[in-house]
Amino acid sequence: MDIAFQPRAIGLENLPSSPDDAGNEATHPIFAKMPASVSFNKLRKRLLRQVRQAIEDFGMLKGQKRWLIGVSGGKDSYSLLALLMDLQWRGLLPVELVACNLDQGQPNFPKHVLPEYLTSIGVKHRIEYRDTYSIVKEKVPAGGTYCALCSRLRRGNLYRIAREEGCDALVLGHHREDILETFFMNFFHGGRLATMPAKLLNDEGDLMVMRPLAYAAEDDLAKFAAAMEFPIIPCDLCGTQDGLERNAMKAMLSDIERRMPGRKDTMLRALGHVNPSHLLDPKLFDFQSLFAEPKA
């Protein structure tokens, strides 16, 4: 029987906190209206533990003082921001957080939602308008998918904003499923073994890109976001884009998980246990120098 993937344990039993007037564990004000159920408390602590573990495993706090958190209005980035704010409030994340939304000019984008929400939770934030939507519409042929070009333009602007805000890192809300889907996209379509790393130095060498939700399951984040009642902005503003390779990978992984529960955790664990001598890349392992000693 396979054991579900668990990062090396960092417990939450000794989280700095104080009880409220009712004797309950105190939490960041962002959790003021959270459900009081045992199941939600377990979910919240599991996600906090996974975020702390990713931060430790990948050395995300080394030399870091100020993080730019990309907030799109989706469940993942809202959850990331809430969890980081909670850890910061407990004294476990000694960095300054700046939330940022890049309004890319998609039609019918509800411009008021994020500024109002970010102000209400008391986080420093920046809303930036850049009409990359028009560029994507111009460059992508009719019937093509917008996501790749849209993502590149968004990332370039976020790098610029991070520099302008004096941030050391751009922090994104990619989770376990994003990492696995990217791996299989590269495997099936790119002919290489690669995925989204939890920590990456940008090409210019002046900013880190970090993904503290690397160990978190998408289903957990969806449940967390629903329970927290985040004001979700759906990612369908560009119109329906069927046939995306990522959607195919998502469906494949969901089918595997349905038939063999626990397989996603096993695959994620495999990405952290690479054996170069048992692959086929002579750049990673010196096969030329491998030979058997003749017996006397």
PDB file of C-alpha atoms in Angstrom:
ATOM      1  CA  MET A   1       0.000   0.000   0.000  1.00  0.00           C
ATOM      2  CA  ASP A   2       1.439   3.366  -1.037  1.00  0.00           C
ATOM      3  CA  ILE A   3       1.852   6.073   1.560  1.00  0.00           C
ATOM      4  CA  ALA A   4       0.503   9.421   0.441  1.00  0.00           C
ATOM      5  CA  PHE A   5       3.124  12.050  -0.220  1.00  0.00           C
ATOM      6  CA  GLN A   6       3.909  14.176   2.808  1.00  0.00           C
ATOM      7  CA  PRO A   7       6.743  16.697   2.898  1.00  0.00           C
ATOM      8  CA  ARG A   8       9.178  16.261   5.761  1.00  0.00           C
ATOM      9  CA  ALA A   9       7.063  17.154   8.765  1.00  0.00           C
ATOM     10  CA  ILE A  10       7.024  20.648  10.194  1.00  0.00           C
ATOM     11  CA  GLY A  11       4.315  20.657  12.832  1.00  0.00           C
ATOM     12  CA  LEU A  12       1.968  23.464  13.688  1.00  0.00           C
ATOM     13  CA  GLU A  13       1.530  22.413  17.293  1.00  0.00           C
ATOM     14  CA  ASN A  14       3.801  25.213  18.524  1.00  0.00           C
ATOM     15  CA  LEU A  15       2.613  28.000  16.250  1.00  0.00           C
ATOM     16  CA  PRO A  16       2.902  31.337  18.034  1.00  0.00           C
ATOM     17  CA  SER A  17      -0.661  32.278  18.912  1.00  0.00           C
ATOM     18  CA  SER A  18      -2.847  33.310  21.785  1.00  0.00           C
ATOM     19  CA  PRO A  19      -6.416  32.293  22.622  1.00  0.00           C
ATOM     20  CA  ASP A  20      -9.264  34.672  22.030  1.00  0.00           C
ATOM     21  CA  ASP A  21     -11.933  35.530  24.600  1.00  0.00           C
ATOM     22  CA  ALA A  22     -13.714  32.264  23.913  1.00  0.00           C
ATOM     23  CA  GLY A  23     -10.545  30.247  24.435  1.00  0.00           C
ATOM     24  CA  ASN A  24     -10.048  29.490  20.722  1.00  0.00           C
ATOM     25  CA  GLU A  25      -6.735  29.743  18.915  1.00  0.00           C
ATOM     26  CA  ALA A  26      -6.152  33.284  17.656  1.00  0.00           C
ATOM     27  CA  THR A  27      -5.699  33.758  13.914  1.00  0.00           C
ATOM     28  CA  HIS A  28      -4.930  36.518  11.476  1.00  0.00           C
ATOM     29  CA  PRO A  29      -7.908  38.879  10.972  1.00  0.00           C
ATOM     30  CA  ILE A  30      -8.293  37.548   7.428  1.00  0.00           C
ATOM     31  CA  PHE A  31      -9.678  34.388   9.078  1.00  0.00           C
ATOM     32  CA  ALA A  32     -12.240  36.279  11.166  1.00  0.00           C
ATOM     33  CA  LYS A  33     -15.180  34.757   9.276  1.00  0.00           C
ATOM     34  CA  MET A  34     -13.697  31.346   8.661  1.00  0.00           C
ATOM     35  CA  PRO A  35     -15.784  28.243   9.434  1.00  0.00           C
ATOM     36  CA  ALA A  36     -15.453  26.968  12.984  1.00  0.00           C
ATOM     37  CA  SER A  37     -15.525  23.320  11.880  1.00  0.00           C
ATOM     38  CA  VAL A  38     -12.857  20.815  12.791  1.00  0.00           C
ATOM     39  CA  SER A  39     -12.500  19.840   9.131  1.00  0.00           C
ATOM     40  CA  PHE A  40     -11.696  23.397   8.051  1.00  0.00           C
ATOM     41  CA  ASN A  41      -9.190  23.834  10.865  1.00  0.00           C
ATOM     42  CA  LYS A  42      -7.436  20.642   9.752  1.00  0.00           C
ATOM     43  CA  LEU A  43      -7.434  21.840   6.164  1.00  0.00           C
ATOM     44  CA  ARG A  44      -5.997  25.242   7.115  1.00  0.00           C
ATOM     45  CA  LYS A  45      -3.257  23.694   9.241  1.00  0.00           C
ATOM     46  CA  ARG A  46      -2.393  21.174   6.518  1.00  0.00           C
ATOM     47  CA  LEU A  47      -1.958  23.972   3.965  1.00  0.00           C
ATOM     48  CA  LEU A  48       0.067  26.089   6.408  1.00  0.00           C
ATOM     49  CA  ARG A  49       2.298  23.111   7.128  1.00  0.00           C
ATOM     50  CA  GLN A  50       2.835  22.433   3.427  1.00  0.00           C
ATOM     51  CA  VAL A  51       3.677  26.079   2.729  1.00  0.00           C
ATOM     52  CA  ARG A  52       6.152  26.199   5.619  1.00  0.00           C
ATOM     53  CA  GLN A  53       7.740  22.976   4.394  1.00  0.00           C
ATOM     54  CA  ALA A  54       8.168  24.252   0.842  1.00  0.00           C
ATOM     55  CA  ILE A  55       9.703  27.478   2.175  1.00  0.00           C
ATOM     56  CA  GLU A  56      12.195  25.469   4.219  1.00  0.00           C
ATOM     57  CA  ASP A  57      12.949  22.741   1.663  1.00  0.00           C
ATOM     58  CA  PHE A  58      13.787  25.216  -1.098  1.00  0.00           C
ATOM     59  CA  GLY A  59      15.463  27.918   0.997  1.00  0.00           C
ATOM     60  CA  MET A  60      12.925  30.582   0.102  1.00  0.00           C
ATOM     61  CA  LEU A  61      13.867  32.860   2.989  1.00  0.00           C
ATOM     62  CA  LYS A  62      17.585  33.097   2.272  1.00  0.00           C
ATOM     63  CA  GLY A  63      18.348  36.796   1.905  1.00  0.00           C
ATOM     64  CA  GLN A  64      14.702  37.649   1.241  1.00  0.00           C
ATOM     65  CA  LYS A  65      13.159  40.821   2.692  1.00  0.00           C
ATOM     66  CA  ARG A  66      10.219  41.794   0.461  1.00  0.00           C
ATOM     67  CA  TRP A  67       7.973  39.597  -1.696  1.00  0.00           C
ATOM     68  CA  LEU A  68       5.652  40.595  -4.529  1.00  0.00           C
ATOM     69  CA  ILE A  69       2.626  38.255  -4.428  1.00  0.00           C
ATOM     70  CA  GLY A  70       0.898  37.838  -7.775  1.00  0.00           C
ATOM     71  CA  VAL A  71      -2.859  37.946  -7.143  1.00  0.00           C
ATOM     72  CA  SER A  72      -5.047  37.154 -10.136  1.00  0.00           C
ATOM     73  CA  GLY A  73      -8.377  36.890  -8.360  1.00  0.00           C
ATOM     74  CA  GLY A  74      -8.434  33.093  -8.604  1.00  0.00           C
ATOM     75  CA  LYS A  75      -8.679  30.562  -5.792  1.00  0.00           C
ATOM     76  CA  ASP A  76      -4.963  29.732  -5.782  1.00  0.00           C
ATOM     77  CA  SER A  77      -3.527  33.242  -5.472  1.00  0.00           C
ATOM     78  CA  TYR A  78      -6.128  34.254  -2.865  1.00  0.00           C
ATOM     79  CA  SER A  79      -5.251  31.165  -0.827  1.00  0.00           C
ATOM     80  CA  LEU A  80      -1.520  31.809  -1.183  1.00  0.00           C
ATOM     81  CA  LEU A  81      -1.892  35.373   0.056  1.00  0.00           C
ATOM     82  CA  ALA A  82      -4.050  34.351   3.033  1.00  0.00           C
ATOM     83  CA  LEU A  83      -1.652  31.604   4.120  1.00  0.00           C
ATOM     84  CA  LEU A  84       1.412  33.831   3.798  1.00  0.00           C
ATOM     85  CA  MET A  85      -0.300  36.608   5.747  1.00  0.00           C
ATOM     86  CA  ASP A  86      -1.157  34.130   8.496  1.00  0.00           C
ATOM     87  CA  LEU A  87       2.432  32.891   8.733  1.00  0.00           C
ATOM     88  CA  GLN A  88       3.717  36.474   8.732  1.00  0.00           C
ATOM     89  CA  TRP A  89       1.295  37.400  11.512  1.00  0.00           C
ATOM     90  CA  ARG A  90       2.565  34.484  13.603  1.00  0.00           C
ATOM     91  CA  GLY A  91       6.167  35.650  13.195  1.00  0.00           C
ATOM     92  CA  LEU A  92       7.079  32.688  10.983  1.00  0.00           C
ATOM     93  CA  LEU A  93       7.564  34.637   7.763  1.00  0.00           C
ATOM     94  CA  PRO A  94       9.962  37.565   8.343  1.00  0.00           C
ATOM     95  CA  VAL A  95       9.412  39.284   4.991  1.00  0.00           C
ATOM     96  CA  GLU A  96       7.251  42.190   3.851  1.00  0.00           C
ATOM     97  CA  LEU A  97       4.379  41.212   1.547  1.00  0.00           C
ATOM     98  CA  VAL A  98       3.144  43.334  -1.349  1.00  0.00           C
ATOM     99  CA  ALA A  99       0.148  42.001  -3.266  1.00  0.00           C
ATOM    100  CA  CYS A 100      -0.096  42.878  -6.947  1.00  0.00           C
ATOM    101  CA  ASN A 101      -2.792  42.433  -9.548  1.00  0.00           C
ATOM    102  CA  LEU A 102      -2.045  43.059 -13.196  1.00  0.00           C
ATOM    103  CA  ASP A 103      -5.211  44.192 -14.974  1.00  0.00           C
ATOM    104  CA  GLN A 104      -4.469  43.050 -18.528  1.00  0.00           C
ATOM    105  CA  GLY A 105      -7.407  44.777 -20.166  1.00  0.00           C
ATOM    106  CA  GLN A 106      -9.663  41.751 -20.666  1.00  0.00           C
ATOM    107  CA  PRO A 107     -13.216  42.790 -21.505  1.00  0.00           C
ATOM    108  CA  ASN A 108     -15.640  42.923 -18.558  1.00  0.00           C
ATOM    109  CA  PHE A 109     -12.880  42.588 -15.959  1.00  0.00           C
ATOM    110  CA  PRO A 110     -14.402  43.682 -12.600  1.00  0.00           C
ATOM    111  CA  LYS A 111     -11.845  46.333 -11.665  1.00  0.00           C
ATOM    112  CA  HIS A 112     -13.298  47.065  -8.240  1.00  0.00           C
ATOM    113  CA  VAL A 113     -13.121  43.555  -6.773  1.00  0.00           C
ATOM    114  CA  LEU A 114      -9.437  43.194  -5.959  1.00  0.00           C
ATOM    115  CA  PRO A 115      -8.729  46.749  -4.737  1.00  0.00           C
ATOM    116  CA  GLU A 116     -11.705  46.562  -2.381  1.00  0.00           C
ATOM    117  CA  TYR A 117     -10.775  43.127  -1.067  1.00  0.00           C
ATOM    118  CA  LEU A 118      -7.057  43.833  -0.625  1.00  0.00           C
ATOM    119  CA  THR A 119      -7.864  47.065   1.199  1.00  0.00           C
ATOM    120  CA  SER A 120     -10.333  45.257   3.469  1.00  0.00           C
ATOM    121  CA  ILE A 121      -7.712  42.740   4.645  1.00  0.00           C
ATOM    122  CA  GLY A 122      -5.096  45.417   5.247  1.00  0.00           C
ATOM    123  CA  VAL A 123      -2.374  44.196   2.894  1.00  0.00           C
ATOM    124  CA  LYS A 124      -0.106  46.584   1.005  1.00  0.00           C
ATOM    125  CA  HIS A 125      -0.996  46.250  -2.664  1.00  0.00           C
ATOM    126  CA  ARG A 126      -0.548  47.629  -6.140  1.00  0.00           C
ATOM    127  CA  ILE A 127      -3.023  47.440  -9.023  1.00  0.00           C
ATOM    128  CA  GLU A 128      -1.331  47.847 -12.397  1.00  0.00           C
ATOM    129  CA  TYR A 129      -3.119  48.346 -15.714  1.00  0.00           C
ATOM    130  CA  ARG A 130      -1.432  47.117 -18.903  1.00  0.00           C
ATOM    131  CA  ASP A 131      -3.511  46.303 -21.985  1.00  0.00           C
ATOM    132  CA  THR A 132      -1.745  43.094 -22.954  1.00  0.00           C
ATOM    133  CA  TYR A 133      -5.092  41.646 -24.063  1.00  0.00           C
ATOM    134  CA  SER A 134      -5.039  43.750 -27.237  1.00  0.00           C
ATOM    135  CA  ILE A 135      -1.491  42.605 -27.996  1.00  0.00           C
ATOM    136  CA  VAL A 136      -2.479  38.954 -27.576  1.00  0.00           C
ATOM    137  CA  LYS A 137      -5.547  39.394 -29.794  1.00  0.00           C
ATOM    138  CA  GLU A 138      -3.367  40.988 -32.466  1.00  0.00           C
ATOM    139  CA  LYS A 139      -0.559  38.432 -32.366  1.00  0.00           C
ATOM    140  CA  VAL A 140      -2.452  35.142 -31.946  1.00  0.00           C
ATOM    141  CA  PRO A 141      -4.077  33.785 -35.135  1.00  0.00           C
ATOM    142  CA  ALA A 142      -7.819  33.173 -35.194  1.00  0.00           C
ATOM    143  CA  GLY A 143      -8.614  29.935 -33.384  1.00  0.00           C
ATOM    144  CA  GLY A 144      -5.302  29.959 -31.501  1.00  0.00           C
ATOM    145  CA  THR A 145      -4.978  29.875 -27.733  1.00  0.00           C
ATOM    146  CA  TYR A 146      -4.015  32.998 -25.825  1.00  0.00           C
ATOM    147  CA  CYS A 147      -2.582  31.483 -22.656  1.00  0.00           C
ATOM    148  CA  ALA A 148       1.120  31.145 -23.564  1.00  0.00           C
ATOM    149  CA  LEU A 149       1.618  34.675 -24.886  1.00  0.00           C
ATOM    150  CA  CYS A 150      -0.640  36.157 -22.210  1.00  0.00           C
ATOM    151  CA  SER A 151       1.429  34.443 -19.521  1.00  0.00           C
ATOM    152  CA  ARG A 152       4.746  35.700 -20.940  1.00  0.00           C
ATOM    153  CA  LEU A 153       3.507  39.272 -21.111  1.00  0.00           C
ATOM    154  CA  ARG A 154       2.101  39.055 -17.587  1.00  0.00           C
ATOM    155  CA  ARG A 155       5.369  37.653 -16.215  1.00  0.00           C
ATOM    156  CA  GLY A 156       7.450  40.401 -17.822  1.00  0.00           C
ATOM    157  CA  ASN A 157       5.260  43.084 -16.285  1.00  0.00           C
ATOM    158  CA  LEU A 158       5.350  41.418 -12.874  1.00  0.00           C
ATOM    159  CA  TYR A 159       9.164  41.350 -13.002  1.00  0.00           C
ATOM    160  CA  ARG A 160       9.153  45.069 -13.747  1.00  0.00           C
ATOM    161  CA  ILE A 161       6.741  45.804 -10.912  1.00  0.00           C
ATOM    162  CA  ALA A 162       8.772  43.689  -8.477  1.00  0.00           C
ATOM    163  CA  ARG A 163      11.850  45.769  -9.276  1.00  0.00           C
ATOM    164  CA  GLU A 164       9.937  49.026  -8.953  1.00  0.00           C
ATOM    165  CA  GLU A 165       8.586  47.922  -5.564  1.00  0.00           C
ATOM    166  CA  GLY A 166      12.039  46.926  -4.317  1.00  0.00           C
ATOM    167  CA  CYS A 167      11.077  43.242  -3.989  1.00  0.00           C
ATOM    168  CA  ASP A 168      13.522  40.340  -3.874  1.00  0.00           C
ATOM    169  CA  ALA A 169      11.106  37.780  -5.260  1.00  0.00           C
ATOM    170  CA  LEU A 170       7.970  37.252  -7.314  1.00  0.00           C
ATOM    171  CA  VAL A 171       5.769  34.724  -5.503  1.00  0.00           C
ATOM    172  CA  LEU A 172       3.159  32.793  -7.481  1.00  0.00           C
ATOM    173  CA  GLY A 173       0.258  30.501  -6.603  1.00  0.00           C
ATOM    174  CA  HIS A 174       1.124  27.416  -8.656  1.00  0.00           C
ATOM    175  CA  HIS A 175       0.271  24.183  -6.840  1.00  0.00           C
ATOM    176  CA  ARG A 176       0.856  20.434  -7.038  1.00  0.00           C
ATOM    177  CA  GLU A 177      -1.365  19.899 -10.078  1.00  0.00           C
ATOM    178  CA  ASP A 178       0.236  22.780 -11.993  1.00  0.00           C
ATOM    179  CA  ILE A 179       3.646  21.204 -11.420  1.00  0.00           C
ATOM    180  CA  LEU A 180       2.533  17.722 -12.489  1.00  0.00           C
ATOM    181  CA  GLU A 181       0.663  19.000 -15.554  1.00  0.00           C
ATOM    182  CA  THR A 182       3.708  20.985 -16.669  1.00  0.00           C
ATOM    183  CA  PHE A 183       5.914  17.935 -16.238  1.00  0.00           C
ATOM    184  CA  PHE A 184       3.705  15.816 -18.487  1.00  0.00           C
ATOM    185  CA  MET A 185       3.333  18.604 -21.055  1.00  0.00           C
ATOM    186  CA  ASN A 186       7.123  18.711 -21.335  1.00  0.00           C
ATOM    187  CA  PHE A 187       7.297  14.912 -21.305  1.00  0.00           C
ATOM    188  CA  PHE A 188       4.706  14.335 -24.040  1.00  0.00           C
ATOM    189  CA  HIS A 189       5.129  17.437 -26.186  1.00  0.00           C
ATOM    190  CA  GLY A 190       8.578  18.862 -25.411  1.00  0.00           C
ATOM    191  CA  GLY A 191      10.655  15.695 -25.193  1.00  0.00           C
ATOM    192  CA  ARG A 192      12.285  16.694 -21.905  1.00  0.00           C
ATOM    193  CA  LEU A 193      12.025  16.048 -18.191  1.00  0.00           C
ATOM    194  CA  ALA A 194      11.233  19.435 -16.672  1.00  0.00           C
ATOM    195  CA  THR A 195       8.521  21.190 -14.718  1.00  0.00           C
ATOM    196  CA  MET A 196       7.818  24.357 -12.745  1.00  0.00           C
ATOM    197  CA  PRO A 197      10.467  24.536 -10.009  1.00  0.00           C
ATOM    198  CA  ALA A 198       9.487  25.686  -6.545  1.00  0.00           C
ATOM    199  CA  LYS A 199      12.321  28.219  -6.679  1.00  0.00           C
ATOM    200  CA  LEU A 200      13.864  29.761  -9.787  1.00  0.00           C
ATOM    201  CA  LEU A 201      16.317  32.562 -10.537  1.00  0.00           C
ATOM    202  CA  ASN A 202      15.083  34.702 -13.437  1.00  0.00           C
ATOM    203  CA  ASP A 203      17.181  35.077 -16.593  1.00  0.00           C
ATOM    204  CA  GLU A 204      18.453  38.512 -15.536  1.00  0.00           C
ATOM    205  CA  GLY A 205      19.650  37.060 -12.236  1.00  0.00           C
ATOM    206  CA  ASP A 206      18.094  39.750 -10.034  1.00  0.00           C
ATOM    207  CA  LEU A 207      14.810  38.174  -8.902  1.00  0.00           C
ATOM    208  CA  MET A 208      13.709  34.866  -7.474  1.00  0.00           C
ATOM    209  CA  VAL A 209      10.468  33.258  -8.631  1.00  0.00           C
ATOM    210  CA  MET A 210       8.967  31.135  -5.859  1.00  0.00           C
ATOM    211  CA  ARG A 211       6.004  28.805  -5.516  1.00  0.00           C
ATOM    212  CA  PRO A 212       5.239  28.102  -1.830  1.00  0.00           C
ATOM    213  CA  LEU A 213       2.118  26.076  -2.777  1.00  0.00           C
ATOM    214  CA  ALA A 214       4.244  23.449  -4.545  1.00  0.00           C
ATOM    215  CA  TYR A 215       3.133  20.730  -2.098  1.00  0.00           C
ATOM    216  CA  ALA A 216      -0.520  21.828  -1.907  1.00  0.00           C
ATOM    217  CA  ALA A 217      -3.282  19.918  -3.711  1.00  0.00           C
ATOM    218  CA  GLU A 218      -5.630  21.864  -5.969  1.00  0.00           C
ATOM    219  CA  ASP A 219      -8.677  20.231  -4.379  1.00  0.00           C
ATOM    220  CA  ASP A 220      -7.560  21.438  -0.946  1.00  0.00           C
ATOM    221  CA  LEU A 221      -7.091  24.971  -2.259  1.00  0.00           C
ATOM    222  CA  ALA A 222     -10.542  24.898  -3.874  1.00  0.00           C
ATOM    223  CA  LYS A 223     -12.138  23.816  -0.576  1.00  0.00           C
ATOM    224  CA  PHE A 224     -10.151  26.433   1.331  1.00  0.00           C
ATOM    225  CA  ALA A 225     -11.120  29.241  -1.057  1.00  0.00           C
ATOM    226  CA  ALA A 226     -14.790  28.268  -0.989  1.00  0.00           C
ATOM    227  CA  ALA A 227     -14.850  28.157   2.811  1.00  0.00           C
ATOM    228  CA  MET A 228     -13.100  31.541   3.023  1.00  0.00           C
ATOM    229  CA  GLU A 229     -15.579  33.009   0.515  1.00  0.00           C
ATOM    230  CA  PHE A 230     -12.916  34.783  -1.502  1.00  0.00           C
ATOM    231  CA  PRO A 231     -14.362  37.079  -4.217  1.00  0.00           C
ATOM    232  CA  ILE A 232     -13.277  34.853  -7.107  1.00  0.00           C
ATOM    233  CA  ILE A 233     -12.785  36.370 -10.557  1.00  0.00           C
ATOM    234  CA  PRO A 234     -13.168  33.522 -13.105  1.00  0.00           C
ATOM    235  CA  CYS A 235     -10.442  33.076 -15.719  1.00  0.00           C
ATOM    236  CA  ASP A 236     -12.842  33.037 -18.669  1.00  0.00           C
ATOM    237  CA  LEU A 237     -12.567  36.667 -19.688  1.00  0.00           C
ATOM    238  CA  CYS A 238     -10.834  35.804 -22.961  1.00  0.00           C
ATOM    239  CA  GLY A 239     -13.611  33.447 -24.025  1.00  0.00           C
ATOM    240  CA  THR A 240     -13.652  29.658 -23.959  1.00  0.00           C
ATOM    241  CA  GLN A 241     -10.426  28.114 -25.226  1.00  0.00           C
ATOM    242  CA  ASP A 242     -11.000  24.419 -25.779  1.00  0.00           C
ATOM    243  CA  GLY A 243      -8.340  21.866 -26.609  1.00  0.00           C
ATOM    244  CA  LEU A 244      -5.559  23.271 -24.459  1.00  0.00           C
ATOM    245  CA  GLU A 245      -2.749  20.800 -23.820  1.00  0.00           C
ATOM    246  CA  ARG A 246      -2.892  21.583 -20.103  1.00  0.00           C
ATOM    247  CA  ASN A 247      -6.557  20.610 -19.951  1.00  0.00           C
ATOM    248  CA  ALA A 248      -5.679  17.253 -21.479  1.00  0.00           C
ATOM    249  CA  MET A 249      -2.969  16.702 -18.865  1.00  0.00           C
ATOM    250  CA  LYS A 250      -5.379  17.689 -16.090  1.00  0.00           C
ATOM    251  CA  ALA A 251      -7.958  15.192 -17.340  1.00  0.00           C
ATOM    252  CA  MET A 252      -5.343  12.432 -17.609  1.00  0.00           C
ATOM    253  CA  LEU A 253      -4.061  13.016 -14.081  1.00  0.00           C
ATOM    254  CA  SER A 254      -7.583  13.154 -12.672  1.00  0.00           C
ATOM    255  CA  ASP A 255      -8.394   9.833 -14.336  1.00  0.00           C
ATOM    256  CA  ILE A 256      -5.230   8.224 -12.955  1.00  0.00           C
ATOM    257  CA  GLU A 257      -5.991   9.539  -9.466  1.00  0.00           C
ATOM    258  CA  ARG A 258      -9.579   8.280  -9.676  1.00  0.00           C
ATOM    259  CA  ARG A 259      -8.459   4.768 -10.652  1.00  0.00           C
ATOM    260  CA  MET A 260      -5.388   4.685  -8.384  1.00  0.00           C
ATOM    261  CA  PRO A 261      -5.829   7.043  -5.417  1.00  0.00           C
ATOM    262  CA  GLY A 262      -2.607   8.571  -4.147  1.00  0.00           C
ATOM    263  CA  ARG A 263      -0.845   8.511  -7.507  1.00  0.00           C
ATOM    264  CA  LYS A 264      -0.462  12.318  -7.707  1.00  0.00           C
ATOM    265  CA  ASP A 265       1.422  12.354  -4.430  1.00  0.00           C
ATOM    266  CA  THR A 266       3.625   9.500  -5.652  1.00  0.00           C
ATOM    267  CA  MET A 267       4.424  11.378  -8.871  1.00  0.00           C
ATOM    268  CA  LEU A 268       5.236  14.571  -6.977  1.00  0.00           C
ATOM    269  CA  ARG A 269       7.523  12.598  -4.685  1.00  0.00           C
ATOM    270  CA  ALA A 270       9.272  11.156  -7.750  1.00  0.00           C
ATOM    271  CA  LEU A 271      10.106  14.656  -8.991  1.00  0.00           C
ATOM    272  CA  GLY A 272      12.120  15.138  -5.796  1.00  0.00           C
ATOM    273  CA  HIS A 273      13.982  11.823  -6.070  1.00  0.00           C
ATOM    274  CA  VAL A 274      15.924  11.863  -9.343  1.00  0.00           C
ATOM    275  CA  ASN A 275      18.510   9.183 -10.142  1.00  0.00           C
ATOM    276  CA  PRO A 276      20.602  10.445 -13.105  1.00  0.00           C
ATOM    277  CA  SER A 277      22.427   7.126 -13.545  1.00  0.00           C
ATOM    278  CA  HIS A 278      19.089   5.483 -14.317  1.00  0.00           C
ATOM    279  CA  LEU A 279      18.076   7.926 -17.038  1.00  0.00           C
ATOM    280  CA  LEU A 280      19.479   8.526 -20.531  1.00  0.00           C
ATOM    281  CA  ASP A 281      21.158  11.915 -20.287  1.00  0.00           C
ATOM    282  CA  PRO A 282      24.977  11.711 -20.638  1.00  0.00           C
ATOM    283  CA  LYS A 283      25.199  15.374 -19.591  1.00  0.00           C
ATOM    284  CA  LEU A 284      23.931  14.441 -16.121  1.00  0.00           C
ATOM    285  CA  PHE A 285      25.843  11.192 -15.674  1.00  0.00           C
ATOM    286  CA  ASP A 286      29.231  10.155 -17.055  1.00  0.00           C
ATOM    287  CA  PHE A 287      28.281   6.904 -18.789  1.00  0.00           C
ATOM    288  CA  GLN A 288      31.546   7.010 -20.804  1.00  0.00           C
ATOM    289  CA  SER A 289      33.580   6.446 -17.655  1.00  0.00           C
ATOM    290  CA  LEU A 290      31.397   3.611 -16.394  1.00  0.00           C
ATOM    291  CA  PHE A 291      33.003   0.199 -16.809  1.00  0.00           C
ATOM    292  CA  ALA A 292      33.284  -3.074 -14.984  1.00  0.00           C
ATOM    293  CA  GLU A 293      36.494  -4.094 -13.214  1.00  0.00           C
ATOM    294  CA  PRO A 294      37.769  -7.384 -14.719  1.00  0.00           C
ATOM    295  CA  LYS A 295      37.997 -10.210 -12.239  1.00  0.00           C
ATOM    296  CA  ALA A 296      41.440 -11.566 -11.524  1.00  0.00           C
TER     297      ALA A 296
END
